[in-house]
PDB file of C-alpha atoms in Angstrom:
ATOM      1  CA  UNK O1380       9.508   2.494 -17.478  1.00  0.00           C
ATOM      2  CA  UNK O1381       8.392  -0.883 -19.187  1.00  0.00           C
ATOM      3  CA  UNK O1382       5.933  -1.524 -21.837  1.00  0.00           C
ATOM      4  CA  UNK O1383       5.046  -3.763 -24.617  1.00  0.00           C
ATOM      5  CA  UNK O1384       4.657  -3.952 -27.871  1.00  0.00           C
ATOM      6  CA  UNK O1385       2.834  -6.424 -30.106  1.00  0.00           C
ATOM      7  CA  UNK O1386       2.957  -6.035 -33.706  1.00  0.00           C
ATOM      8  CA  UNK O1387      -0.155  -7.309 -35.856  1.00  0.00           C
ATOM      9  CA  UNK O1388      -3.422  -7.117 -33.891  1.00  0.00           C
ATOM     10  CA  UNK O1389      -4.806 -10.001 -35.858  1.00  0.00           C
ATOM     11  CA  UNK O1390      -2.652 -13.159 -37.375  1.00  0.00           C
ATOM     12  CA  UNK O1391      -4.457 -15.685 -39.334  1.00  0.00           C
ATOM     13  CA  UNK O1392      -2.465 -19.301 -39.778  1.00  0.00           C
ATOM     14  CA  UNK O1393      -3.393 -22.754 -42.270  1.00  0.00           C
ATOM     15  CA  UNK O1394      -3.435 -25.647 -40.237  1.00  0.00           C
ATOM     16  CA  UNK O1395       0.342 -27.020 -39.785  1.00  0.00           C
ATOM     17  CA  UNK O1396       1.942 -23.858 -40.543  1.00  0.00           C
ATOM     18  CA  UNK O1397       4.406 -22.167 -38.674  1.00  0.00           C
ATOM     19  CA  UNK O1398       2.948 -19.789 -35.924  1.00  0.00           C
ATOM     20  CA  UNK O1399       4.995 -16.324 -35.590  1.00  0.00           C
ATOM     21  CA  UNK O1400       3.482 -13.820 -33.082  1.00  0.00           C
ATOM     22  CA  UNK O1401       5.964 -10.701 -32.745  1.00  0.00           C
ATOM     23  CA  UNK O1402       6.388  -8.455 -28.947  1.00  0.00           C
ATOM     24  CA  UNK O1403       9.017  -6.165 -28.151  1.00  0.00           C
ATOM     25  CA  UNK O1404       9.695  -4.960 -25.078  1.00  0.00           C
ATOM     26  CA  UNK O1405      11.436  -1.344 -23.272  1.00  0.00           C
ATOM     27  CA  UNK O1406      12.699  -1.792 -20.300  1.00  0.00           C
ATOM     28  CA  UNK O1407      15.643   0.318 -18.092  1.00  0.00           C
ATOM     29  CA  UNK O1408      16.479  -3.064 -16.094  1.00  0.00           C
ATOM     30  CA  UNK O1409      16.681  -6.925 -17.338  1.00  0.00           C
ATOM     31  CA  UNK O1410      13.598  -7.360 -17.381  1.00  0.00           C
ATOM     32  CA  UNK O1411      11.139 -10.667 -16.964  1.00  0.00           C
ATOM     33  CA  UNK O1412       9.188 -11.698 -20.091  1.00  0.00           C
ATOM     34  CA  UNK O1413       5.827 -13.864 -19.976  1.00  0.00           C
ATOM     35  CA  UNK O1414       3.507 -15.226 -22.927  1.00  0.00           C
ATOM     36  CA  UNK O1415      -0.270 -15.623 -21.906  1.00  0.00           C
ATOM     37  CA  UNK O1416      -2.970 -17.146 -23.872  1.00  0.00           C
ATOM     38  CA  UNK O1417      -6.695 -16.120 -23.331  1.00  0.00           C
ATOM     39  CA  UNK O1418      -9.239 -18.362 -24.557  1.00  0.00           C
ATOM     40  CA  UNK O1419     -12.788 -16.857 -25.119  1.00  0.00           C
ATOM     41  CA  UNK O1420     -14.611 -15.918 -21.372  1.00  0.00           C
ATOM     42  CA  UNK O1421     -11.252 -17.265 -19.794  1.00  0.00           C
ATOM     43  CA  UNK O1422      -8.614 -15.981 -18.012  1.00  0.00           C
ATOM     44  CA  UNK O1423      -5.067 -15.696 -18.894  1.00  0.00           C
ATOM     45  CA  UNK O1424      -2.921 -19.147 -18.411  1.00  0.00           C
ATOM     46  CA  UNK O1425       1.177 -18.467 -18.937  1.00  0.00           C
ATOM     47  CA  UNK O1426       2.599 -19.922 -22.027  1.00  0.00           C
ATOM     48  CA  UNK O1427       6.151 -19.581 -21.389  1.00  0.00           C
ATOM     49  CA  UNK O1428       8.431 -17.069 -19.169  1.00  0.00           C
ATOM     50  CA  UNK O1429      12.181 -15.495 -19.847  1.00  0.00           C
ATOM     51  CA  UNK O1430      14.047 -15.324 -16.426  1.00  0.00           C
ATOM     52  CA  UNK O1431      17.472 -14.324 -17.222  1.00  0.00           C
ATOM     53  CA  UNK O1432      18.502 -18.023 -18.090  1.00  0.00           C
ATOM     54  CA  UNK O1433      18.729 -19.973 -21.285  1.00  0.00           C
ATOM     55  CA  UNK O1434      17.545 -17.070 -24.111  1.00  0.00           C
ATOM     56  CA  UNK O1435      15.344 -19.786 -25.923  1.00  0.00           C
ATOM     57  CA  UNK O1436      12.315 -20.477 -23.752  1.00  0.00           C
ATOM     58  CA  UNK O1437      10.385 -23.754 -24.305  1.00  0.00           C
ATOM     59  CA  UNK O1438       6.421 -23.393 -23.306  1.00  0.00           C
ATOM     60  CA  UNK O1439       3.812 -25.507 -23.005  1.00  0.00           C
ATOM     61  CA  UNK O1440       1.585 -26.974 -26.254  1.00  0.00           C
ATOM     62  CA  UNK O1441       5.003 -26.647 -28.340  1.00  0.00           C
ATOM     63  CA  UNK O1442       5.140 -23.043 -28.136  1.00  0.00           C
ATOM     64  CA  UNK O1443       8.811 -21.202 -27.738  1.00  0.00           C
ATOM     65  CA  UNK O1444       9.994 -18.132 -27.077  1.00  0.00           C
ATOM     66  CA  UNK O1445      13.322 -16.926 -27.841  1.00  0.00           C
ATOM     67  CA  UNK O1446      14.855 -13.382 -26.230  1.00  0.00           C
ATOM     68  CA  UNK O1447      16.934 -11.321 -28.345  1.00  0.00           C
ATOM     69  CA  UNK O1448      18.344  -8.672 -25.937  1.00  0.00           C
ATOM     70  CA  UNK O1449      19.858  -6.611 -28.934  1.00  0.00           C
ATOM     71  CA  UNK O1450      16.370  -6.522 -30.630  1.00  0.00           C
ATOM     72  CA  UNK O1451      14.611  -6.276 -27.363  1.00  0.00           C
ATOM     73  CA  UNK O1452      12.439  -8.643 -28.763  1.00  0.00           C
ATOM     74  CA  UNK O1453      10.608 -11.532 -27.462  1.00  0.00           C
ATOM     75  CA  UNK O1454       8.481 -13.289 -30.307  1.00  0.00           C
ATOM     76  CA  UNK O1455       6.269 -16.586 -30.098  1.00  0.00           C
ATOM     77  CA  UNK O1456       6.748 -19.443 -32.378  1.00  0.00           C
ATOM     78  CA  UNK O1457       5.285 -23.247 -32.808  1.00  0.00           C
ATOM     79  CA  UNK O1458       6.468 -24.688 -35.726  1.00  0.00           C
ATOM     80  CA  UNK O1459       2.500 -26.067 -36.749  1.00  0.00           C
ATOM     81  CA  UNK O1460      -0.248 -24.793 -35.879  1.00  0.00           C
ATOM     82  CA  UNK O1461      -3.183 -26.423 -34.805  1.00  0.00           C
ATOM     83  CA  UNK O1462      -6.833 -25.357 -34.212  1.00  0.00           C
ATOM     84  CA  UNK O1463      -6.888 -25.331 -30.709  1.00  0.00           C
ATOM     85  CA  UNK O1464      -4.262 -22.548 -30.375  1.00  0.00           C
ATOM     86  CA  UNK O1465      -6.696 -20.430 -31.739  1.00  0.00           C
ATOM     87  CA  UNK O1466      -6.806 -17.188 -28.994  1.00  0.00           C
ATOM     88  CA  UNK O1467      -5.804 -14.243 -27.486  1.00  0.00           C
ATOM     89  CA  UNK O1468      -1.992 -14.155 -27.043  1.00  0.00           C
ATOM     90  CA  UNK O1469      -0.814 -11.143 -24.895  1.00  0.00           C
ATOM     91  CA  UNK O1470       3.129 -10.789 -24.070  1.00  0.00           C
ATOM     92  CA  UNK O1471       4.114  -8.874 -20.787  1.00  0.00           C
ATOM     93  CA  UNK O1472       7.123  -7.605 -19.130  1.00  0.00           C
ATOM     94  CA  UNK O1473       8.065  -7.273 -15.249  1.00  0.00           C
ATOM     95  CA  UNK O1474      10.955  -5.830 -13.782  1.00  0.00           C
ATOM     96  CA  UNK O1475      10.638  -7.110 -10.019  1.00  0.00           C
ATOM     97  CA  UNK O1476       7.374  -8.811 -10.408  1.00  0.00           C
ATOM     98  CA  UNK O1477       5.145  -6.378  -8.620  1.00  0.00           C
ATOM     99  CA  UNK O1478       3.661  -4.962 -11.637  1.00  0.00           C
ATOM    100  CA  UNK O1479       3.171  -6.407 -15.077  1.00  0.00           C
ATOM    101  CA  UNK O1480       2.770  -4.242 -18.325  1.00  0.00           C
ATOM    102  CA  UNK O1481       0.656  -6.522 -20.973  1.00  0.00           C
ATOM    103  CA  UNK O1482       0.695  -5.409 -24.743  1.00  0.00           C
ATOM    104  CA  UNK O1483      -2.313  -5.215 -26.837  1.00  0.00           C
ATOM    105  CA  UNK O1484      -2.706  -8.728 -27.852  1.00  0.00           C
ATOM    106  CA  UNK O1485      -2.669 -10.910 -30.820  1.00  0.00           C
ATOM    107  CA  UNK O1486      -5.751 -12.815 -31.889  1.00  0.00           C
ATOM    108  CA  UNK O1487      -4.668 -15.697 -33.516  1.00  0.00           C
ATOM    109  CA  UNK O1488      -6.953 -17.235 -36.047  1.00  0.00           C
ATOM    110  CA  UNK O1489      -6.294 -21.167 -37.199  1.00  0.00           C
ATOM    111  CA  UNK O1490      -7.240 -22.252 -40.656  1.00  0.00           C
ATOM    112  CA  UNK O1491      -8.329 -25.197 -41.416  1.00  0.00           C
TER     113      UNK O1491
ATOM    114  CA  UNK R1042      -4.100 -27.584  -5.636  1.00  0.00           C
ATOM    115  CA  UNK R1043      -6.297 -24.792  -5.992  1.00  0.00           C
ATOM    116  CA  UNK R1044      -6.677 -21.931  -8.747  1.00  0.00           C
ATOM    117  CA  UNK R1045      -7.460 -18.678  -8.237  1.00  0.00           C
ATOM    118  CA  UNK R1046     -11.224 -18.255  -8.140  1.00  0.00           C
ATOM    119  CA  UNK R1047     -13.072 -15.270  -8.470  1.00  0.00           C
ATOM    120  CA  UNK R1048     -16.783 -14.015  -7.880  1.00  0.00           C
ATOM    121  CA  UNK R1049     -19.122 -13.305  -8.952  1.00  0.00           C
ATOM    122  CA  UNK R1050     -18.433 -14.266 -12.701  1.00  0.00           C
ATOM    123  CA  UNK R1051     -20.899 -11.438 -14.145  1.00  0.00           C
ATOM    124  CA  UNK R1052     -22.557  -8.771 -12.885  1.00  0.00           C
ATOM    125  CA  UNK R1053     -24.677  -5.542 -13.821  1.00  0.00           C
ATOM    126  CA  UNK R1054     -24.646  -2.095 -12.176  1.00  0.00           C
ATOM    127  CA  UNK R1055     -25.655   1.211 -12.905  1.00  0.00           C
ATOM    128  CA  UNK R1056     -23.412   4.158 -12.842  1.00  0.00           C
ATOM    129  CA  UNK R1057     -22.990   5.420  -9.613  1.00  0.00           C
ATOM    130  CA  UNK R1058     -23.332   2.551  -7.833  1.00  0.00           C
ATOM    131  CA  UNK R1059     -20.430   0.834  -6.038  1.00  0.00           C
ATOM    132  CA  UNK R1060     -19.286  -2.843  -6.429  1.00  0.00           C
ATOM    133  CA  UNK R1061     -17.284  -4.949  -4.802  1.00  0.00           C
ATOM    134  CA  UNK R1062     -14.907  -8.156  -6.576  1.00  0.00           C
ATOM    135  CA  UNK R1063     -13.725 -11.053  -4.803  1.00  0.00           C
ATOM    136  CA  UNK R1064     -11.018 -13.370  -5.142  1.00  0.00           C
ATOM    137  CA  UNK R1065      -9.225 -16.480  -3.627  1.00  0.00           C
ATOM    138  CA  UNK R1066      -5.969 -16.916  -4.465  1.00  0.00           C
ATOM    139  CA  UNK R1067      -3.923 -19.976  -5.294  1.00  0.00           C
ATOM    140  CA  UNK R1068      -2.955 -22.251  -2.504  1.00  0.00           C
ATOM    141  CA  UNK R1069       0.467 -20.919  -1.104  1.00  0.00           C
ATOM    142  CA  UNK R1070       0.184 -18.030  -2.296  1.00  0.00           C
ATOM    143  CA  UNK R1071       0.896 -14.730  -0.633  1.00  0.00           C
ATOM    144  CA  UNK R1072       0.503 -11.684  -3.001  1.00  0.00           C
ATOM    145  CA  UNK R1073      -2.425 -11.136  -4.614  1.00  0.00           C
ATOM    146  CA  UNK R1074      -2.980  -7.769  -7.744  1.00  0.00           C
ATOM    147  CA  UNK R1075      -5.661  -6.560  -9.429  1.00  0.00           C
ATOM    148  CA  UNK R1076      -5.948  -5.958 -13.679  1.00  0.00           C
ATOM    149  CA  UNK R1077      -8.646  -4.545 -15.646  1.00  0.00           C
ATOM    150  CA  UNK R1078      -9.268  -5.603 -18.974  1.00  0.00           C
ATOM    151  CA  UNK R1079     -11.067  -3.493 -21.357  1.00  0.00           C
ATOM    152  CA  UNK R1080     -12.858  -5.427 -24.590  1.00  0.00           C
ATOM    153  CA  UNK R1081      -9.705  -5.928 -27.066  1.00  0.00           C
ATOM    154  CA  UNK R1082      -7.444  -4.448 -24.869  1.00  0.00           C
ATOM    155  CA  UNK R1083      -4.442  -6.112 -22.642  1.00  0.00           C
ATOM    156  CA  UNK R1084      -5.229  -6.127 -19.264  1.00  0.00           C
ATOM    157  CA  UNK R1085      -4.032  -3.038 -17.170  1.00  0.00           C
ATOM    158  CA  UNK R1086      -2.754  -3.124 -13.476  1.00  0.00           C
ATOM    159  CA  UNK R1087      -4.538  -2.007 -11.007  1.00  0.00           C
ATOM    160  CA  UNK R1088      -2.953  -2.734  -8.013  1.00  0.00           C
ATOM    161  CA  UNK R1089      -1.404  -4.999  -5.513  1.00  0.00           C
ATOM    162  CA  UNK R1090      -1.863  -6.971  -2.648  1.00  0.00           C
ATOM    163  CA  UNK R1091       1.291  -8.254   0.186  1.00  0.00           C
ATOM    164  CA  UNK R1092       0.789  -9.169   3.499  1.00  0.00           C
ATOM    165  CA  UNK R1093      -2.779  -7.175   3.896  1.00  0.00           C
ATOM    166  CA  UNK R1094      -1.198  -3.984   2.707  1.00  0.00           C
ATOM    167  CA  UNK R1095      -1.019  -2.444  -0.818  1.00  0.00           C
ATOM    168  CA  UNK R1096       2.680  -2.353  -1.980  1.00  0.00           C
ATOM    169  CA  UNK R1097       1.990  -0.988  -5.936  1.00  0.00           C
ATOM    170  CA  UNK R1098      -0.543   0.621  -7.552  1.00  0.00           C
ATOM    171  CA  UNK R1099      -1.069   1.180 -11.297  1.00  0.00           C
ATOM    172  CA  UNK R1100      -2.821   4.704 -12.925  1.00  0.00           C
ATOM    173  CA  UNK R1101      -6.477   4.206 -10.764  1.00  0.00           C
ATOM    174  CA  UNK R1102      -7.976   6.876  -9.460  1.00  0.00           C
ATOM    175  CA  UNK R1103      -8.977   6.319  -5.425  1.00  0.00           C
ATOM    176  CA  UNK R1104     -12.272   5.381  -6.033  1.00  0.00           C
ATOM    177  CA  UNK R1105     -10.504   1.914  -6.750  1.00  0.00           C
ATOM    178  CA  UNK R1106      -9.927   0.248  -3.044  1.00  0.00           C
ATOM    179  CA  UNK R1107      -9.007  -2.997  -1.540  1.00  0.00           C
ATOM    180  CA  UNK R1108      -8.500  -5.248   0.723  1.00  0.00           C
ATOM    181  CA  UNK R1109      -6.505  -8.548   1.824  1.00  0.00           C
ATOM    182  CA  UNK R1110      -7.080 -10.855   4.034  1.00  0.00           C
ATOM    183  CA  UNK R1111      -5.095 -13.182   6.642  1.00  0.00           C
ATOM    184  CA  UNK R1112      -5.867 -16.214   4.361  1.00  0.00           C
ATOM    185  CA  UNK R1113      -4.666 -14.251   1.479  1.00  0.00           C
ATOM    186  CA  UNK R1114      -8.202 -13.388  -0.084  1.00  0.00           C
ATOM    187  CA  UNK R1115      -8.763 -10.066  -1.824  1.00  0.00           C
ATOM    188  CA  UNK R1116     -11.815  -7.862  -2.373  1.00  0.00           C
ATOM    189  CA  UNK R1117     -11.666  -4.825  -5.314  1.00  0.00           C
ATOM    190  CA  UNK R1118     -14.137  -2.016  -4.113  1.00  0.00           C
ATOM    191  CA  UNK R1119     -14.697   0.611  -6.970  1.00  0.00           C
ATOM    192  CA  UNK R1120     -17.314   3.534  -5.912  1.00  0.00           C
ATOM    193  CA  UNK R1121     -18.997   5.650  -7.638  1.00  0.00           C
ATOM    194  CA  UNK R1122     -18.662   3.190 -11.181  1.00  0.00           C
ATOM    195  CA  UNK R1123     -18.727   5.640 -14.226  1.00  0.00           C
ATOM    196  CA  UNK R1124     -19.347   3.905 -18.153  1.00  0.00           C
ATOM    197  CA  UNK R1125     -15.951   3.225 -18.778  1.00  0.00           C
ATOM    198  CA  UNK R1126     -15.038   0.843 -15.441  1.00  0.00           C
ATOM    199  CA  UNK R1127     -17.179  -1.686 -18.038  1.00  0.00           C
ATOM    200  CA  UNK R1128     -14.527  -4.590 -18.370  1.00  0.00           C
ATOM    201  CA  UNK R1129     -13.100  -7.877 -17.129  1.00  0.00           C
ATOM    202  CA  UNK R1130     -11.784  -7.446 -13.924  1.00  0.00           C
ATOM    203  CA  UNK R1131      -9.097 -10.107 -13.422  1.00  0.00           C
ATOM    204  CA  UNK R1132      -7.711 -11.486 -10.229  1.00  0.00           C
ATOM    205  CA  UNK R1133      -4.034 -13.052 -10.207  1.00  0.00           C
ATOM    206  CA  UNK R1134      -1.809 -14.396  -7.664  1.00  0.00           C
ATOM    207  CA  UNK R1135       1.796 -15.598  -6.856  1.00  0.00           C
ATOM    208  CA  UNK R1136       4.412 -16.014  -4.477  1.00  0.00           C
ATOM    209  CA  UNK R1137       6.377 -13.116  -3.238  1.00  0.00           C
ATOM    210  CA  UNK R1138       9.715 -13.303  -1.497  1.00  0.00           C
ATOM    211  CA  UNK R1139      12.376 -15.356  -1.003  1.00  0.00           C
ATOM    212  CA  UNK R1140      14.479 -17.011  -4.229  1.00  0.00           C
ATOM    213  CA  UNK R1141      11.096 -17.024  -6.416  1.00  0.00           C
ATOM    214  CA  UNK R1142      11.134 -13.867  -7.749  1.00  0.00           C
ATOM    215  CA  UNK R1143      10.065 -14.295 -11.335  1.00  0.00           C
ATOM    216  CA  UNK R1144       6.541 -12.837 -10.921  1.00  0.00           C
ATOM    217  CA  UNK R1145       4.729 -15.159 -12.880  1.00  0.00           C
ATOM    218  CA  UNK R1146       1.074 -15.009 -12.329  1.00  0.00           C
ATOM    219  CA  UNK R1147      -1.667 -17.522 -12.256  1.00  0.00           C
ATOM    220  CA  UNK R1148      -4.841 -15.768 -13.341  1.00  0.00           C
ATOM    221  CA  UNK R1149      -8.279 -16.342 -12.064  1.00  0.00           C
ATOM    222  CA  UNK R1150     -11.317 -16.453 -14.667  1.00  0.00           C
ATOM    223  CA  UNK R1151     -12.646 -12.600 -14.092  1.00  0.00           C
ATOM    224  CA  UNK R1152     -15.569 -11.162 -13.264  1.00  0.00           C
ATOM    225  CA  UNK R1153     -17.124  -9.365 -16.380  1.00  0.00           C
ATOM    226  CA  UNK R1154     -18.923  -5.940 -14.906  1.00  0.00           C
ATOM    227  CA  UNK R1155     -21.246  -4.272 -17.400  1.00  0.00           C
ATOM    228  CA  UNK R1156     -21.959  -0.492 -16.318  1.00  0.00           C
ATOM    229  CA  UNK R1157     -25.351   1.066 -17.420  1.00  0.00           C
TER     230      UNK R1157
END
């Protein structure tokens, strides 16, 4: 069985800092790992994805991933934050891609 | 290229009542699956779509159908809608088979049911 999860419901960032939003995953195979971000009344767009290749996953708007395999961990970084990251941010885990298990979410607040 | 669309984007019923989701999926895209996602909650699976037949279904009760298409369009049928099917009910497709197995999934916008 698979699941997710996402430690801190709610992380609040300045402006510039460093952006740290923590998932762990459980799961009996190697397993496929996915950021989304949800923007308000939106559906989810991918961030990033972990397919058994290079362990540190570049995303798109700066955003990185890097899987730990020991940790079973899977965490979300940007090294400055800006306001328009400023969502929901749910990690997810597949085994063969027919079903996905989502955590919780993180909202991520941006401080000016 | 074409994202996944999904309609209508809001709707109203009253418990009891039966509703039915639509969704196009991406261009090239075969397999289509179905989430729900309660207010500040991840989005659950609900099932999934592959060549017109259902090949994975998450914990939904029966009274949570569907349906593909030959053009790779899906309907989500719930009967009998109770208080709790209030949510956004999310549409997502990919490409199934072959090398591209990573099962990333490109999201549609949802439709947001309210039950009364």
């Amino acid at each position: 069985a698979q699941s997710v999860t996402q430690l801190g419901s709610h992380v609040s960032v300045s402006e510039g800092a460093l952006v740290l939003l923590r998932c762990n995953y459980s799961s009996s195979v190697p397993p496929y790992l996915f950021w989304y971000v949800q923007y308000p009344n939106q559906g989810l767009q991918l961030l990033l994805k972990y397919t058994s290749a290079a362990t540190l996953v570049k995303g798109i708007n700066g955003f990185e991933a890097e899987f730990k395999k020991s940790e079973t961990s899977f965490h979300l970084t940007k090294p400055s934050a800006h306001m328009s990251d400023a969502a929901e941010y749910f990690c997810a885990v597949s085994d063969t891609g027919n079903q996905c298990y989502f955590g919780t979410g993180t909202s991520l607040t941006v401080i000016p | 290229e074409t994202g996944v669309t999904q309609s209508p984007t809001h709707l109203i019923k009253t418990r009891g009542q039966q509703v039915t989701l639509r969704c196009s999926s991406q261009s090239g895209h075969n397999t289509v699956s179905w989430y729900q996602q309660a207010l500040g909650q991840g989005p659950q699976f609900i099932f999934q779509y592959y060549r017109e037949e259902e090949n994975g279904r998450g914990n939904f009760p029966p009274r949570f159908s569907g349906l593909q298409f030959p053009n790779y369009s899906s309907e989500l049928n719930v009967n009998a809608l109770e208080l709790d099917d209030s949510a956004l009910y999310l549409c997502a497709s990919r490409v199934s088979g072959g090398a591209l197995r990573t099962g990333e999934l490109f999201f549609g916008e949802g439709s947001r049911l309210t039950v009364l």
